[in-house]
mmCIF file of C-alpha atoms and ligand atoms in Angstrom:
data_model
loop_
_atom_site.group_PDB
_atom_site.id
_atom_site.type_symbol
_atom_site.label_atom_id
_atom_site.label_comp_id
_atom_site.label_asym_id
_atom_site.label_seq_id
_atom_site.Cartn_x
_atom_site.Cartn_y
_atom_site.Cartn_z
ATOM 1 C CA UNK A 296 0.000 0.000 0.000
ATOM 2 C CA UNK A 297 1.156 3.540 -0.760
ATOM 3 C CA UNK A 298 -0.146 6.450 1.299
ATOM 4 C CA UNK A 299 0.106 10.104 0.245
ATOM 5 C CA UNK A 300 -0.028 12.477 3.215
ATOM 6 C CA UNK A 301 -0.357 16.203 2.536
ATOM 7 C CA UNK A 302 -0.051 19.174 4.933
ATOM 8 C CA UNK A 303 -0.964 22.820 4.343
ATOM 9 C CA UNK A 304 1.415 25.764 4.410
ATOM 10 C CA UNK A 305 1.047 28.404 7.183
ATOM 11 C CA UNK A 306 -1.948 30.748 6.968
ATOM 12 C CA UNK A 307 -3.818 33.345 9.003
ATOM 13 C CA UNK A 308 -0.662 35.086 10.271
ATOM 14 C CA UNK A 309 0.978 31.925 11.701
ATOM 15 C CA UNK A 310 4.666 31.199 11.000
ATOM 16 C CA UNK A 311 4.248 27.435 10.891
ATOM 17 C CA UNK A 312 1.511 24.970 10.086
ATOM 18 C CA UNK A 313 1.711 21.953 12.431
ATOM 19 C CA UNK A 314 -0.017 19.861 9.769
ATOM 20 C CA UNK A 315 2.871 20.011 7.332
ATOM 21 C CA UNK A 316 5.518 20.084 10.089
ATOM 22 C CA UNK A 317 4.141 16.850 11.544
ATOM 23 C CA UNK A 318 4.068 15.053 8.197
ATOM 24 C CA UNK A 319 7.810 15.725 7.824
ATOM 25 C CA UNK A 320 8.494 13.481 10.827
ATOM 26 C CA UNK A 321 6.575 10.467 9.474
ATOM 27 C CA UNK A 322 8.524 7.264 8.922
ATOM 28 C CA UNK A 323 8.961 6.209 5.251
ATOM 29 C CA UNK A 324 7.360 2.826 5.982
ATOM 30 C CA UNK A 325 4.543 2.232 8.448
ATOM 31 C CA UNK A 326 3.387 -1.363 8.922
ATOM 32 C CA UNK A 327 4.469 -2.174 5.366
ATOM 33 C CA UNK A 328 2.850 0.903 3.766
ATOM 34 C CA UNK A 329 5.129 3.359 1.957
ATOM 35 C CA UNK A 330 4.555 6.961 2.883
ATOM 36 C CA UNK A 331 5.033 9.998 0.650
ATOM 37 C CA UNK A 332 4.436 13.515 1.946
ATOM 38 C CA UNK A 333 3.851 16.864 0.284
ATOM 39 C CA UNK A 334 2.976 20.456 1.134
ATOM 40 C CA UNK A 335 -0.094 22.075 -0.415
ATOM 41 C CA UNK A 336 -1.003 25.786 -0.486
ATOM 42 C CA UNK A 337 -3.769 27.175 1.706
ATOM 43 C CA UNK A 338 -5.630 28.436 -1.345
ATOM 44 C CA UNK A 339 -9.132 27.487 -2.523
ATOM 45 C CA UNK A 340 -9.078 25.461 -5.783
ATOM 46 C CA UNK A 341 -5.270 25.678 -6.214
ATOM 47 C CA UNK A 342 -4.845 23.219 -3.306
ATOM 48 C CA UNK A 343 -7.072 20.765 -5.197
ATOM 49 C CA UNK A 344 -5.153 21.258 -8.452
ATOM 50 C CA UNK A 345 -1.907 20.478 -6.609
ATOM 51 C CA UNK A 346 -3.498 17.448 -4.990
ATOM 52 C CA UNK A 347 -4.736 16.174 -8.347
ATOM 53 C CA UNK A 348 -1.196 16.466 -9.751
ATOM 54 C CA UNK A 349 0.260 14.684 -6.740
ATOM 55 C CA UNK A 350 -2.224 11.821 -7.053
ATOM 56 C CA UNK A 351 -1.433 11.440 -10.753
ATOM 57 C CA UNK A 352 2.317 11.561 -10.064
ATOM 58 C CA UNK A 353 2.470 9.282 -7.023
ATOM 59 C CA UNK A 354 -0.498 6.972 -7.728
ATOM 60 C CA UNK A 355 -1.147 6.310 -4.008
ATOM 61 C CA UNK A 356 -3.781 3.842 -2.780
ATOM 62 C CA UNK A 357 -4.795 6.118 0.080
ATOM 63 C CA UNK A 358 -4.749 9.906 0.375
ATOM 64 C CA UNK A 359 -4.716 11.562 3.800
ATOM 65 C CA UNK A 360 -4.860 15.364 3.879
ATOM 66 C CA UNK A 361 -3.915 17.094 7.123
ATOM 67 C CA UNK A 362 -4.698 20.632 8.286
ATOM 68 C CA UNK A 363 -4.409 22.853 11.352
ATOM 69 C CA UNK A 364 -7.498 23.412 13.486
ATOM 70 C CA UNK A 365 -6.287 25.987 15.997
ATOM 71 C CA UNK A 366 -8.232 25.784 19.260
ATOM 72 C CA UNK A 367 -9.012 22.069 19.028
ATOM 73 C CA UNK A 368 -7.736 19.961 21.909
ATOM 74 C CA UNK A 369 -6.961 16.681 20.148
ATOM 75 C CA UNK A 370 -6.334 15.182 16.725
ATOM 76 C CA UNK A 371 -9.638 14.933 14.874
ATOM 77 C CA UNK A 372 -10.290 12.730 11.846
ATOM 78 C CA UNK A 373 -13.075 14.405 9.889
ATOM 79 C CA UNK A 374 -16.262 12.478 9.113
ATOM 80 C CA UNK A 375 -17.706 14.713 6.389
ATOM 81 C CA UNK A 376 -16.936 17.484 3.867
ATOM 82 C CA UNK A 377 -19.680 19.806 2.604
ATOM 83 C CA UNK A 378 -20.068 21.457 -0.810
ATOM 84 C CA UNK A 379 -19.580 25.057 0.268
ATOM 85 C CA UNK A 380 -16.809 27.627 0.593
ATOM 86 C CA UNK A 381 -17.545 30.313 3.185
ATOM 87 C CA UNK A 382 -14.314 32.036 4.198
ATOM 88 C CA UNK A 383 -13.987 33.911 7.494
ATOM 89 C CA UNK A 384 -10.493 35.080 6.483
ATOM 90 C CA UNK A 385 -8.924 35.367 3.020
ATOM 91 C CA UNK A 386 -6.827 32.432 1.830
ATOM 92 C CA UNK A 387 -3.105 32.833 1.052
ATOM 93 C CA UNK A 388 -3.886 34.406 -2.343
ATOM 94 C CA UNK A 389 -6.584 36.776 -1.095
ATOM 95 C CA UNK A 390 -9.668 34.770 -2.118
ATOM 96 C CA UNK A 391 -12.665 35.256 0.117
ATOM 97 C CA UNK A 392 -15.557 33.159 -1.232
ATOM 98 C CA UNK A 393 -18.907 33.424 0.530
ATOM 99 C CA UNK A 394 -21.423 30.600 0.182
ATOM 100 C CA UNK A 395 -19.990 29.334 -3.118
ATOM 101 C CA UNK A 396 -20.446 25.738 -4.215
ATOM 102 C CA UNK A 397 -17.109 23.920 -4.501
ATOM 103 C CA UNK A 398 -18.431 21.722 -7.321
ATOM 104 C CA UNK A 399 -21.743 22.995 -8.747
ATOM 105 C CA UNK A 400 -22.599 19.514 -10.035
ATOM 106 C CA UNK A 401 -21.444 17.717 -6.871
ATOM 107 C CA UNK A 402 -23.496 16.295 -4.014
ATOM 108 C CA UNK A 403 -24.128 18.310 -0.825
ATOM 109 C CA UNK A 404 -21.528 16.292 1.070
ATOM 110 C CA UNK A 405 -19.110 13.373 1.035
ATOM 111 C CA UNK A 406 -18.174 11.067 3.882
ATOM 112 C CA UNK A 407 -14.528 10.187 4.536
ATOM 113 C CA UNK A 408 -13.622 6.750 3.218
ATOM 114 C CA UNK A 409 -10.970 6.278 5.932
ATOM 115 C CA UNK A 410 -11.614 4.089 9.034
ATOM 116 C CA UNK A 411 -12.064 7.141 11.272
ATOM 117 C CA UNK A 412 -13.276 5.227 14.345
ATOM 118 C CA UNK A 413 -10.344 2.812 14.189
ATOM 119 C CA UNK A 414 -7.983 5.767 13.778
ATOM 120 C CA UNK A 415 -9.307 7.456 16.921
ATOM 121 C CA UNK A 416 -9.075 4.201 18.881
ATOM 122 C CA UNK A 417 -5.478 3.614 17.791
ATOM 123 C CA UNK A 418 -4.471 7.174 18.683
ATOM 124 C CA UNK A 419 -6.008 6.860 22.143
ATOM 125 C CA UNK A 420 -4.200 3.554 22.687
ATOM 126 C CA UNK A 421 -0.962 5.487 22.108
ATOM 127 C CA UNK A 422 -2.004 8.142 24.620
ATOM 128 C CA UNK A 423 -2.846 10.798 22.040
ATOM 129 C CA UNK A 424 -6.037 12.821 22.712
ATOM 130 C CA UNK A 425 -8.328 12.283 19.762
ATOM 131 C CA UNK A 426 -11.972 12.290 18.703
ATOM 132 C CA UNK A 427 -14.120 12.268 15.582
ATOM 133 C CA UNK A 428 -15.002 15.689 14.184
ATOM 134 C CA UNK A 429 -18.360 16.092 12.479
ATOM 135 C CA UNK A 430 -17.449 19.337 10.732
ATOM 136 C CA UNK A 431 -14.304 20.271 8.835
ATOM 137 C CA UNK A 432 -15.468 23.909 8.735
ATOM 138 C CA UNK A 433 -16.110 25.872 5.527
ATOM 139 C CA UNK A 434 -12.573 27.050 4.770
ATOM 140 C CA UNK A 435 -9.731 25.539 2.707
ATOM 141 C CA UNK A 436 -9.523 22.263 4.671
ATOM 142 C CA UNK A 437 -13.175 21.391 4.076
ATOM 143 C CA UNK A 438 -12.634 22.501 0.475
ATOM 144 C CA UNK A 439 -9.687 20.153 -0.070
ATOM 145 C CA UNK A 440 -11.418 17.229 1.638
ATOM 146 C CA UNK A 441 -14.496 17.737 -0.558
ATOM 147 C CA UNK A 442 -12.371 18.036 -3.710
ATOM 148 C CA UNK A 443 -10.404 14.915 -2.779
ATOM 149 C CA UNK A 444 -13.576 12.851 -2.354
ATOM 150 C CA UNK A 445 -15.072 14.324 -5.550
ATOM 151 C CA UNK A 446 -11.878 13.309 -7.426
ATOM 152 C CA UNK A 447 -11.986 9.844 -5.901
ATOM 153 C CA UNK A 448 -15.629 9.384 -6.901
ATOM 154 C CA UNK A 449 -15.126 10.627 -10.453
ATOM 155 C CA UNK A 450 -11.537 9.789 -11.400
ATOM 156 C CA UNK A 451 -9.991 7.372 -8.879
ATOM 157 C CA UNK A 452 -12.760 5.053 -7.634
ATOM 158 C CA UNK A 453 -10.277 2.432 -6.428
ATOM 159 C CA UNK A 454 -8.601 4.862 -4.019
ATOM 160 C CA UNK A 455 -9.706 5.931 -0.522
ATOM 161 C CA UNK A 456 -9.119 9.157 1.319
ATOM 162 C CA UNK A 457 -10.052 11.654 3.953
ATOM 163 C CA UNK A 458 -8.917 14.451 6.202
ATOM 164 C CA UNK A 459 -7.411 14.918 9.671
ATOM 165 C CA UNK A 460 -7.291 18.184 11.621
ATOM 166 C CA UNK A 461 -4.504 18.712 14.172
ATOM 167 C CA UNK A 462 -4.140 21.255 17.026
ATOM 168 C CA UNK A 463 -1.698 24.126 17.368
ATOM 169 C CA UNK A 464 1.814 23.256 18.568
ATOM 170 C CA UNK A 465 3.045 24.964 21.792
ATOM 171 C CA UNK A 466 5.128 27.679 20.057
ATOM 172 C CA UNK A 467 1.926 28.942 18.373
ATOM 173 C CA UNK A 468 0.022 29.540 21.614
ATOM 174 C CA UNK A 469 2.675 31.300 23.701
ATOM 175 C CA UNK A 470 0.948 34.656 23.274
ATOM 176 C CA UNK A 471 -2.612 33.466 22.753
ATOM 177 C CA UNK A 472 -3.636 32.988 26.365
ATOM 178 C CA UNK A 473 -5.698 29.979 27.308
ATOM 179 C CA UNK A 474 -5.311 27.866 24.156
ATOM 180 C CA UNK A 475 -4.797 24.111 23.845
ATOM 181 C CA UNK A 476 -1.758 22.761 22.021
ATOM 182 C CA UNK A 477 0.003 19.445 21.340
ATOM 183 C CA UNK A 478 3.700 18.757 20.810
ATOM 184 C CA UNK A 479 4.822 18.183 17.228
ATOM 185 C CA UNK A 480 6.120 14.777 18.266
ATOM 186 C CA UNK A 481 2.718 13.734 19.598
ATOM 187 C CA UNK A 482 1.004 14.977 16.436
ATOM 188 C CA UNK A 483 3.384 12.873 14.327
ATOM 189 C CA UNK A 484 2.775 9.874 16.612
ATOM 190 C CA UNK A 485 -0.969 10.420 16.187
ATOM 191 C CA UNK A 486 -0.707 10.558 12.396
ATOM 192 C CA UNK A 487 1.375 7.372 12.411
ATOM 193 C CA UNK A 488 -1.302 5.704 14.539
ATOM 194 C CA UNK A 489 -3.902 6.778 11.962
ATOM 195 C CA UNK A 490 -1.880 5.193 9.165
ATOM 196 C CA UNK A 491 -1.493 1.978 11.186
ATOM 197 C CA UNK A 492 -5.289 1.835 11.500
ATOM 198 C CA UNK A 493 -5.688 2.514 7.766
ATOM 199 C CA UNK A 494 -3.366 -0.412 6.977
ATOM 200 C CA UNK A 495 -5.100 -2.710 9.470
ATOM 201 C CA UNK A 496 -8.640 -1.891 8.277
ATOM 202 C CA UNK A 497 -7.827 -1.919 4.551
ATOM 203 C CA UNK A 498 -10.830 -3.502 2.818
ATOM 204 C CA UNK A 499 -12.576 -4.184 6.145
ATOM 205 C CA UNK A 500 -14.756 -1.100 6.658
ATOM 206 C CA UNK A 501 -14.537 0.599 10.061
ATOM 207 C CA UNK A 502 -14.943 -0.200 13.737
ATOM 208 C CA UNK A 503 -18.550 -0.100 14.952
ATOM 209 C CA UNK A 504 -18.026 2.214 17.888
ATOM 210 C CA UNK A 505 -19.650 5.524 18.713
ATOM 211 C CA UNK A 506 -17.937 8.738 17.728
ATOM 212 C CA UNK A 507 -21.085 10.800 17.865
ATOM 213 C CA UNK A 508 -21.989 13.896 19.826
ATOM 214 C CA UNK A 509 -25.314 15.125 21.219
ATOM 215 C CA UNK A 510 -24.800 18.683 19.953
HETATM 216 N N1 PCA B 149 -6.276 24.722 8.193
HETATM 217 C C1 PCA B 149 -7.288 25.512 7.531
HETATM 218 C C2 PCA B 149 -6.812 25.657 6.117
HETATM 219 C C3 PCA B 149 -5.387 25.223 6.108
HETATM 220 C C4 PCA B 149 -5.177 24.577 7.409
HETATM 221 O O1 PCA B 149 -4.144 23.977 7.774
HETATM 222 C C5 PCA B 149 -8.691 24.941 7.672
HETATM 223 O O2 PCA B 149 -8.959 24.256 8.678
HETATM 224 O O3 PCA B 149 -9.522 25.159 6.797
#
């Protein structure tokens, strides 16, 4: 199995993006799967064009995109991406879409095809705080996850993919006050645990275990 893991570049005034920083620490081989990593720009549409090129170049079996979700406490595999761009801040090239469809002919939403429950379980077994997220937001991360699943449905039906959000790292919260963070090492460990679960559950669906919330 070959796994492509992407991380975004810094955005919103930050100097680093823990998503890409953490992918740099991943081992080349995880439980027999070969890992390739790449950086993608925090830009609507361009991020998806880059991802499409990477998929065509690397021909991975599984695509895992990773982004920063500042303010979240743990690592959160995303369950769903929705067909809307609604930017609170401009992306890295100044685009500020409001309530625009990502793919006008696409469905309202796509579910991740990664074993998100098994990923959370494996992360917790390694002592990494983690939970399912039921919204990837409406910014570039949701955009890329939606575009990835649209590409998979239309062009790469034999591949699987999804998205993981990670917290700030400590250096990003020094002047932010009461903000959660996680060490880069722990984020990398968490991502490796996710890939272990992906390898283990390949072709087997997902764990039947709750990851729901009441609100
Ligand atoms: N996080 C942003 C975009 C890039 C990133 O790392 C998001 O959650 O949409």
